[in-house]
């Protein structure tokens, strides 16, 4: 399946990745060649084959819903770009 | 001291031939002298290393030293190390000081090892040549015009150049085995889930696995004894007994059944690499092994499947880099969307952006079944190929890479670069262990023999590799470095 300019811009928006029109043009070429390679997957008949998401075919283990980690908010916020009063600061969302 | 293996250094420390402080100082001096030409380290933690070495010496004086006490190593810059920059080779994390240790770091610290620092890598482990690092490419110690392989190229180059006797790497599609092959060292990718992924910056969660890179299989076994085991903090970690990997290393190979996958010796394999690998297999025959041709019929689908699954997982894992809680943030964002988009546009490099875009596209509405679901179905067929092969043979052997190390800047086309990993990627999709051992030199460029085993067969792989290293001297060859 070929990828078009609009597909690249859509993917960039979904990924919240800033991509200019000119950059998108370049990615169309790169991504098309990658998808052309990937399209070879359709040569294989996979009817009745269950998808494998974990290489050991294991299921996700669950633990009891109990808090087990210590509160390390101060440590984690020390490495944040901007914080105040224990909160992470970002540009205003609601005016 | 820089030429010795971990096992030899351990014996030297135990015998009192030198102290850990002397060993550590000598290697730090060597890093200072030689690394500017190699660029194999992103961060050198000299002061901390000396303190750790002195602590190890003090323990030894009290008679409390373990086998790894006082031995220096380095970590690929993808392992979180408390209080030390952990960049994953990215501008995005250039300012990130990890607030905790990865489980493997904690385990190796507990075993008494001394960390010399963090090694260079392709950004977020995306690459096969180490040319995608924000900190610049790593040079191959055998020839500085060549790549060291990726993405654990910094670890491989540092070990090959004798800057450190061992280093940790991670392997998502061959990132331990291929650089080990290109740099002439030994690198083990354990079974998925054998070593904790906690504190390892995630690229593709169902494929990433940490492993040791050192000069010999024996050294890898020593490190695996400290690294392996279940970790409750990692939900992908496997709860299963850990053997002593150093026991049984010398077990004779009489009757060993070696499978040679016919697909690993076809078009695209450089003739000189094939010659070296077949010569290595002949050594095994002389040691009593039996060679059988086998087939892994879905081999050619491994790269297409990988380049759906890995970017899809990467697009999800890398969504956390948004400039809000840690890492890089763009200047003066006008609103939240601008903050996200510019932070990620400015913080990520080209290859990372390419994989995020591919991953997001293949997971998006209308494309999911054709790409992601299909790739996961083929992943099962690839895994089944290996299970069928291991019903007939004990191990599989083949090249770790189709060529020897190539020239820096020579693979501009991403698809051509991706094909480099043709012999390594299927192993990650199947989750089985694999090891690359030095098996020849072609025009002074190392060749790696890849040995594969069934799930949790690491101990046997290390035995098979070790016996070969007792019979050959390829692992003792060193690049010529002007002192």
XYZ file of C-alpha atoms in Angstrom:
578
model
C 0.000 0.000 0.000
C 1.512 3.298 -1.065
C 1.709 6.092 1.462
C 0.652 9.598 0.489
C 1.491 13.052 1.732
C -1.800 13.201 3.655
C -1.042 9.851 5.379
C 2.280 11.216 6.630
C 0.693 14.409 7.945
C -2.054 12.356 9.607
C 0.450 10.032 11.272
C 2.541 13.024 12.370
C -0.517 14.643 13.920
C -1.568 11.418 15.672
C 1.980 11.064 17.021
C 2.078 14.761 18.003
C 5.245 15.094 15.976
C 5.865 18.413 14.264
C 6.464 17.773 10.555
C 6.436 20.550 7.981
C 4.970 20.117 4.491
C 8.462 19.941 3.004
C 9.604 17.351 5.556
C 6.469 15.291 4.911
C 7.401 15.155 1.245
C 10.749 13.598 2.134
C 9.103 11.100 4.481
C 6.677 10.023 1.724
C 9.655 8.680 -0.214
C 11.346 6.944 2.766
C 8.150 5.524 4.192
C 6.931 4.311 0.796
C 10.074 2.236 0.329
C 9.730 0.801 3.840
C 6.068 -0.053 3.266
C 6.916 -1.597 -0.101
C 9.247 -3.964 1.762
C 6.626 -4.588 4.440
C 3.950 -5.329 1.828
C 5.710 -8.657 1.186
C 3.934 -9.937 4.291
C 0.786 -10.300 2.187
C 2.501 -13.106 0.205
C 2.051 -15.451 3.168
C -1.241 -17.199 3.878
C -1.996 -16.656 7.560
C -5.559 -17.913 7.645
C -6.181 -19.520 11.011
C -2.844 -18.393 12.478
C -3.237 -16.700 15.847
C -1.260 -13.463 16.256
C 1.760 -13.747 18.592
C 2.333 -10.669 20.719
C 4.602 -12.178 23.398
C 7.462 -14.369 22.185
C 6.873 -16.898 24.967
C 3.119 -16.793 24.313
C 2.717 -15.663 27.906
C -0.155 -13.635 29.243
C 0.266 -10.443 31.205
C 0.550 -11.264 34.910
C -1.538 -9.125 37.245
C -0.753 -8.204 40.818
C -3.080 -7.177 43.605
C -4.276 -3.585 43.240
C -2.237 -2.287 46.158
C 0.100 0.689 46.356
C 3.609 -0.724 46.758
C 5.853 2.124 45.642
C 6.968 4.925 47.933
C 5.908 8.497 47.085
C 8.906 9.982 45.235
C 7.182 12.988 43.727
C 9.897 15.459 44.810
C 12.632 13.324 43.241
C 10.780 12.953 39.979
C 9.778 16.597 39.784
C 13.384 17.737 40.234
C 14.065 16.580 36.668
C 10.934 18.155 35.162
C 11.198 21.186 32.861
C 8.756 23.267 34.964
C 6.847 22.588 38.180
C 5.049 24.537 40.903
C 3.356 23.386 44.113
C 3.862 19.743 43.205
C 2.324 20.148 39.750
C 3.841 19.965 36.282
C 3.519 23.250 34.416
C 2.474 23.360 30.777
C 0.991 26.167 28.610
C -2.532 27.137 29.633
C -5.077 24.713 28.157
C -8.346 26.435 29.144
C -8.532 30.236 28.898
C 45.764 -5.212 32.276
C 43.558 -3.888 29.456
C 44.108 -7.051 27.385
C 42.810 -9.444 30.021
C 39.413 -11.097 30.182
C 37.068 -10.644 33.132
C 37.973 -14.138 34.347
C 41.703 -13.320 34.210
C 41.151 -9.993 35.985
C 39.075 -11.748 38.662
C 41.961 -14.149 39.276
C 44.441 -11.234 39.372
C 42.343 -9.375 41.940
C 41.912 -12.518 44.042
C 45.649 -13.208 43.956
C 46.456 -9.623 44.953
C 48.406 -8.963 41.737
C 46.663 -5.597 41.538
C 43.854 -3.787 43.301
C 40.535 -2.720 41.814
C 41.641 0.883 42.293
C 44.769 0.266 40.217
C 42.789 -1.544 37.545
C 40.083 1.127 37.439
C 42.583 4.006 37.304
C 44.489 2.320 34.521
C 41.324 1.869 32.420
C 40.103 5.408 33.102
C 43.472 6.667 31.870
C 43.124 4.506 28.788
C 39.616 5.868 28.106
C 40.987 9.418 28.405
C 43.745 8.616 25.915
C 41.873 6.595 23.311
C 38.182 7.379 23.480
C 38.360 10.797 21.792
C 39.193 8.909 18.573
C 36.525 6.232 19.110
C 33.631 8.142 20.729
C 32.515 4.947 22.445
C 31.506 6.649 25.713
C 28.831 9.311 26.225
C 29.562 9.727 29.926
C 32.593 8.621 31.940
C 31.972 8.408 35.687
C 35.579 8.491 36.860
C 35.176 9.767 40.430
C 32.302 7.411 41.167
C 34.271 4.517 39.653
C 37.261 5.158 41.915
C 34.970 5.213 44.970
C 33.330 1.956 43.910
C 36.762 0.391 43.280
C 37.983 1.440 46.725
C 34.848 -0.011 48.299
C 35.468 -3.296 46.439
C 39.095 -3.349 47.638
C 37.946 -2.753 51.213
C 35.510 -5.667 50.975
C 38.276 -7.874 49.619
C 40.508 -6.968 52.573
C 37.706 -8.117 54.873
C 37.457 -11.388 52.959
C 33.981 -10.560 51.678
C 34.666 -10.215 47.948
C 32.571 -12.083 45.428
C 33.700 -13.285 42.008
C 32.776 -9.985 40.287
C 33.988 -7.690 43.097
C 36.101 -4.846 41.789
C 35.699 -5.729 38.109
C 35.081 -2.719 35.849
C 32.374 -2.573 33.226
C 30.258 -0.022 31.359
C 26.567 0.297 30.531
C 24.977 1.146 27.227
C 23.390 4.532 27.832
C 19.940 2.956 27.732
C 20.174 1.559 31.291
C 19.000 3.971 33.968
C 21.805 4.722 36.432
C 20.834 6.752 39.467
C 22.355 10.226 39.552
C 23.996 9.805 36.142
C 22.850 11.101 32.756
C 20.957 8.405 30.849
C 20.450 9.766 27.358
C 19.594 6.743 25.157
C 21.778 8.523 22.589
C 19.103 11.209 22.149
C 18.911 14.984 22.435
C 15.525 14.280 24.013
C 17.224 12.839 27.122
C 20.486 14.794 27.021
C 19.515 16.473 30.325
C 17.943 13.386 31.933
C 19.555 12.323 35.212
C 18.001 8.984 36.050
C 16.332 8.973 39.491
C 16.760 5.209 39.926
C 18.845 2.243 38.806
C 17.775 -0.359 36.278
C 17.465 -3.795 37.881
C 20.529 -5.127 36.034
C 22.560 -2.128 37.223
C 21.399 -2.763 40.772
C 22.272 -6.472 40.518
C 25.725 -5.864 39.086
C 26.432 -3.148 41.678
C 25.367 -5.570 44.383
C 27.822 -8.095 42.912
C 30.574 -5.518 43.417
C 31.286 -4.402 39.856
C 32.646 -0.935 39.143
C 30.900 1.205 36.513
C 33.216 3.288 34.355
C 30.349 5.026 32.580
C 27.772 4.942 29.831
C 28.477 3.899 26.273
C 27.370 5.474 23.021
C 24.472 4.031 21.040
C 22.063 4.653 18.198
C 19.281 6.960 19.379
C 16.739 4.910 21.362
C 18.541 1.786 20.041
C 17.295 2.398 16.502
C 20.081 1.535 14.125
C 22.541 -1.017 12.823
C 25.647 1.137 12.547
C 25.782 3.565 15.479
C 25.519 6.494 13.118
C 22.201 7.630 14.618
C 23.515 8.896 17.956
C 22.978 12.529 18.984
C 26.556 12.312 20.297
C 28.036 11.388 16.927
C 29.051 8.071 15.401
C 31.272 5.514 17.133
C 34.367 4.353 15.222
C 35.343 0.716 14.907
C 38.652 0.124 16.753
C 39.776 -2.252 13.969
C 39.578 0.587 11.461
C 38.201 4.065 12.277
C 36.645 4.447 8.828
C 34.288 1.546 9.634
C 31.123 1.427 11.707
C 31.210 -0.626 14.929
C 27.684 -1.930 14.301
C 24.604 -0.875 16.182
C 22.887 -0.107 18.321
C 25.222 -1.283 21.117
C 28.224 -0.114 19.068
C 29.690 1.968 21.881
C 29.761 -1.047 24.193
C 31.284 -3.259 21.485
C 33.943 -0.726 20.495
C 34.901 -0.006 24.122
C 35.426 -3.723 24.831
C 37.289 -4.337 21.549
C 39.619 -1.402 22.200
C 40.406 -2.608 25.716
C 38.845 0.441 27.386
C 36.733 -1.850 29.540
C 36.732 -5.648 29.820
C 32.945 -5.976 29.504
C 29.882 -3.875 28.850
C 26.150 -4.291 28.805
C 24.129 -3.970 25.647
C 20.555 -4.430 24.556
C 19.309 -6.382 21.574
C 15.975 -5.621 19.891
C 16.805 -6.908 16.411
C 20.471 -7.872 16.693
C 21.943 -4.916 18.559
C 24.233 -7.031 20.737
C 25.188 -9.739 18.235
C 25.859 -7.613 15.143
C 28.177 -5.055 16.848
C 29.881 -7.916 18.695
C 30.529 -9.511 15.285
C 31.778 -6.267 13.712
C 34.141 -5.554 16.617
C 35.426 -9.103 17.216
C 34.000 -9.673 20.676
C 31.459 -12.080 22.234
C 27.866 -10.915 22.758
C 24.910 -12.830 24.165
C 21.234 -11.995 23.665
C 19.436 -14.037 26.318
C 15.948 -15.490 25.999
C 13.253 -12.796 26.165
C 12.291 -12.407 29.820
C 15.466 -14.010 31.229
C 16.973 -10.632 32.218
C 14.861 -7.832 33.677
C 13.927 -4.942 31.402
C 13.081 -2.672 34.368
C 14.936 0.605 34.024
C 15.939 -0.119 30.460
C 14.618 2.664 28.234
C 12.032 0.907 26.079
C 12.201 0.769 22.291
C 10.073 -2.266 21.335
C 8.897 -3.924 24.532
C 8.178 -7.404 23.164
C 11.627 -7.628 21.556
C 14.111 -5.717 23.787
C 16.468 -7.824 25.875
C 19.602 -6.897 27.849
C 22.740 -8.991 27.582
C 26.484 -9.104 28.223
C 29.218 -8.118 25.765
C 32.750 -9.242 26.610
C 35.786 -10.942 25.139
C 34.779 -14.514 25.864
C 31.801 -16.752 26.492
C 33.210 -17.457 29.956
C 33.038 -13.723 30.776
C 29.461 -13.542 29.478
C 28.600 -16.500 31.729
C 30.059 -14.726 34.765
C 27.938 -11.653 34.044
C 24.796 -13.680 33.346
C 25.085 -15.242 36.801
C 24.611 -11.779 38.280
C 22.128 -10.395 35.714
C 19.590 -13.144 35.113
C 16.463 -13.828 37.125
C 12.890 -12.847 37.784
C 12.061 -9.263 38.657
C 8.661 -8.478 40.118
C 8.999 -4.917 38.783
C 9.100 -6.182 35.185
C 5.864 -7.840 34.104
C 7.634 -9.397 31.094
C 10.260 -11.052 33.282
C 10.044 -14.834 33.598
C 9.923 -16.644 36.930
C 12.156 -19.634 36.407
C 15.260 -21.028 38.105
C 18.549 -19.500 37.018
C 21.344 -22.026 36.411
C 24.999 -21.346 37.209
C 26.111 -20.335 33.730
C 29.785 -20.928 34.534
C 29.159 -24.588 35.353
C 29.335 -26.896 32.374
C 31.267 -24.482 30.153
C 33.840 -27.186 29.395
C 31.366 -29.967 28.670
C 32.574 -31.866 25.555
C 30.593 -31.406 22.355
C 30.600 -35.050 21.207
C 27.293 -35.782 19.534
C 26.194 -32.131 19.390
C 23.691 -31.733 16.555
C 24.248 -28.471 14.680
C 21.613 -27.244 12.241
C 22.691 -24.994 9.378
C 19.666 -23.027 8.140
C 19.853 -23.102 4.343
C 18.266 -19.638 4.252
C 21.290 -18.216 6.143
C 23.727 -19.191 3.386
C 22.008 -17.772 0.314
C 21.966 -14.604 -1.726
C 23.325 -11.524 0.024
C 25.890 -13.326 2.163
C 29.414 -12.090 1.441
C 31.503 -15.083 0.230
C 34.366 -14.339 2.643
C 31.932 -14.303 5.585
C 30.460 -17.621 4.430
C 33.955 -19.138 4.163
C 34.816 -18.070 7.728
C 31.524 -19.368 9.136
C 31.822 -22.714 7.359
C 35.386 -23.030 8.663
C 34.084 -22.461 12.196
C 31.491 -25.186 11.643
C 34.302 -27.525 10.531
C 36.052 -26.848 13.850
C 32.894 -28.032 15.581
C 32.854 -31.161 13.453
C 36.431 -31.837 14.525
C 35.203 -31.534 18.132
C 32.660 -34.313 17.569
C 29.607 -32.379 16.372
C 27.288 -33.546 13.628
C 26.038 -31.050 11.029
C 22.551 -31.197 9.527
C 20.933 -28.864 6.988
C 17.671 -27.397 8.246
C 15.187 -24.898 6.890
C 13.621 -21.819 8.485
C 11.140 -21.173 5.690
C 9.819 -17.808 6.897
C 13.254 -16.185 7.289
C 12.665 -13.694 4.475
C 9.578 -12.407 6.294
C 11.465 -11.512 9.476
C 12.556 -8.037 8.389
C 9.142 -7.007 7.024
C 7.437 -8.308 10.195
C 9.987 -6.568 12.425
C 9.531 -3.220 10.656
C 5.846 -3.331 11.490
C 6.049 -4.653 15.051
C 9.072 -2.707 16.335
C 7.989 0.739 15.044
C 4.432 0.093 16.277
C 5.713 -0.611 19.792
C 8.197 2.271 19.513
C 5.472 4.736 18.548
C 3.640 3.816 21.756
C 6.736 3.728 24.002
C 8.101 7.033 22.735
C 4.831 8.857 23.301
C 6.049 9.538 26.849
C 8.599 12.045 25.525
C 6.311 15.035 25.417
C 8.299 17.716 27.251
C 6.027 17.672 30.302
C 7.680 15.547 32.998
C 11.331 15.059 32.032
C 13.765 15.464 29.189
C 13.923 18.135 26.513
C 11.272 20.860 26.208
C 11.052 23.334 23.317
C 11.366 27.084 23.963
C 8.265 29.203 24.574
C 5.445 26.887 23.482
C 2.275 28.783 22.615
C -0.127 26.020 23.603
C -0.070 22.381 24.688
C -0.154 20.952 21.176
C 2.701 23.236 20.147
C 4.638 22.031 23.218
C 4.185 18.389 22.229
C 4.839 18.804 18.529
C 7.873 21.080 18.683
C 9.435 19.242 21.632
C 9.256 15.976 19.717
C 10.283 17.513 16.389
C 13.353 19.129 17.959
C 14.221 16.350 20.414
C 14.112 13.292 18.141
C 16.514 12.499 15.313
C 15.598 11.429 11.802
C 15.554 7.641 12.229
C 13.430 7.866 15.369
C 10.930 10.108 13.590
C 10.797 7.703 10.653
C 9.959 4.780 12.944
C 7.385 6.756 14.932
C 5.662 7.715 11.698
C 5.702 4.169 10.324
C 4.470 2.766 13.632
C 1.707 5.320 13.999
C 0.612 4.813 10.389
C 0.472 1.010 10.585
C -1.485 1.144 13.847
C -3.944 3.733 12.581
C -7.535 3.096 11.551
C -7.791 1.227 8.262
C -4.248 -0.163 8.336
C -4.089 -2.154 11.596
C -5.242 -5.525 10.244
C -3.210 -5.356 7.030
C -0.013 -4.560 8.848
C 0.067 -5.135 12.592
C -2.190 -8.161 12.895
C -0.603 -9.740 9.818
C 2.920 -9.176 11.193
C 1.960 -10.762 14.512
C 0.587 -13.814 12.681
C 3.806 -14.157 10.716
C 5.723 -13.754 13.945
C 4.067 -16.955 15.145
C 5.107 -18.773 11.951
C 8.710 -17.567 12.400
C 8.727 -18.807 15.987
C 7.288 -22.148 14.889
C 10.124 -22.510 12.330
C 12.621 -22.366 15.204
C 10.615 -24.785 17.381
C 10.500 -27.259 14.472
C 14.251 -26.896 13.899
C 15.075 -27.424 17.582
C 13.076 -30.658 17.508
C 15.802 -31.968 15.165
C 19.003 -30.208 16.322
C 20.543 -28.842 19.531
C 21.758 -25.515 18.146
C 21.645 -23.557 14.914
C 24.681 -21.841 13.449
C 25.211 -19.203 10.810
C 26.634 -15.750 10.231
C 25.731 -12.925 12.619
C 25.697 -10.449 9.729
C 25.838 -10.773 5.929
C 29.009 -8.673 5.668
C 31.868 -7.512 7.817
C 31.813 -3.948 9.198
C 31.050 -1.450 6.438
C 32.267 2.097 5.834
C 30.790 4.943 7.872
C 28.208 6.801 5.795
C 27.988 4.083 3.144
C 24.359 3.019 3.773
C 22.223 6.103 3.218
C 19.087 4.182 2.197
C 17.206 3.077 5.341
C 15.874 -0.088 3.698
C 19.396 -1.192 2.716
C 20.466 -0.564 6.310
C 17.551 -2.620 7.647
C 18.654 -5.620 5.528
C 21.861 -5.755 7.605
C 19.871 -7.507 10.317
C 18.569 -10.378 8.173
C 20.211 -13.073 10.343
C 19.478 -11.547 13.749
C 15.948 -10.131 13.694
C 13.991 -13.412 13.574
C 15.654 -14.438 16.849
C 14.073 -11.472 18.655
C 10.678 -12.140 17.092
C 10.884 -15.729 18.380
C 12.386 -14.722 21.744
C 15.133 -17.369 21.610
C 18.727 -16.768 22.787
C 21.649 -16.152 20.440
C 25.351 -15.523 20.832
C 27.930 -14.110 18.433
C 31.537 -15.257 18.806
C 34.599 -14.086 16.853
C 35.273 -16.623 14.087
C 37.683 -15.060 11.649
C 39.182 -11.937 10.149
C 38.705 -10.826 6.573
C 40.955 -7.926 5.529
C 41.449 -7.224 9.233
C 37.672 -7.040 9.758
C 36.158 -9.463 12.298
C 33.546 -12.067 11.370
C 30.977 -13.271 13.904
C 29.608 -16.804 14.140
C 26.050 -16.755 15.451
C 24.871 -19.695 17.553
C 21.192 -20.031 18.412
C 19.444 -22.216 20.946
C 15.928 -22.983 22.168
C 14.240 -20.778 24.776
C 16.259 -20.710 28.032
C 19.153 -22.562 26.376
C 21.738 -19.897 27.281
C 23.849 -22.212 29.438
C 24.244 -24.640 26.544
C 25.012 -21.821 24.084
C 27.736 -20.552 26.406
C 29.146 -24.086 26.648
C 29.131 -24.458 22.841
C 30.795 -21.054 22.413
C 33.350 -21.621 25.181
C 34.560 -24.966 23.835
C 35.073 -23.319 20.419
C 37.086 -20.567 22.095
C 39.287 -23.190 23.741
C 40.003 -24.638 20.300
C 40.574 -21.367 18.406
C 42.177 -18.002 19.069
C 39.916 -15.570 17.171
C 38.653 -14.135 20.471
C 42.242 -13.327 21.434
C 42.914 -11.182 18.384
C 42.987 -7.467 19.170
C 42.810 -4.376 16.967
C 46.082 -2.519 16.696
C 45.806 0.618 18.787
C 48.781 2.955 19.025
C 49.564 3.332 22.734
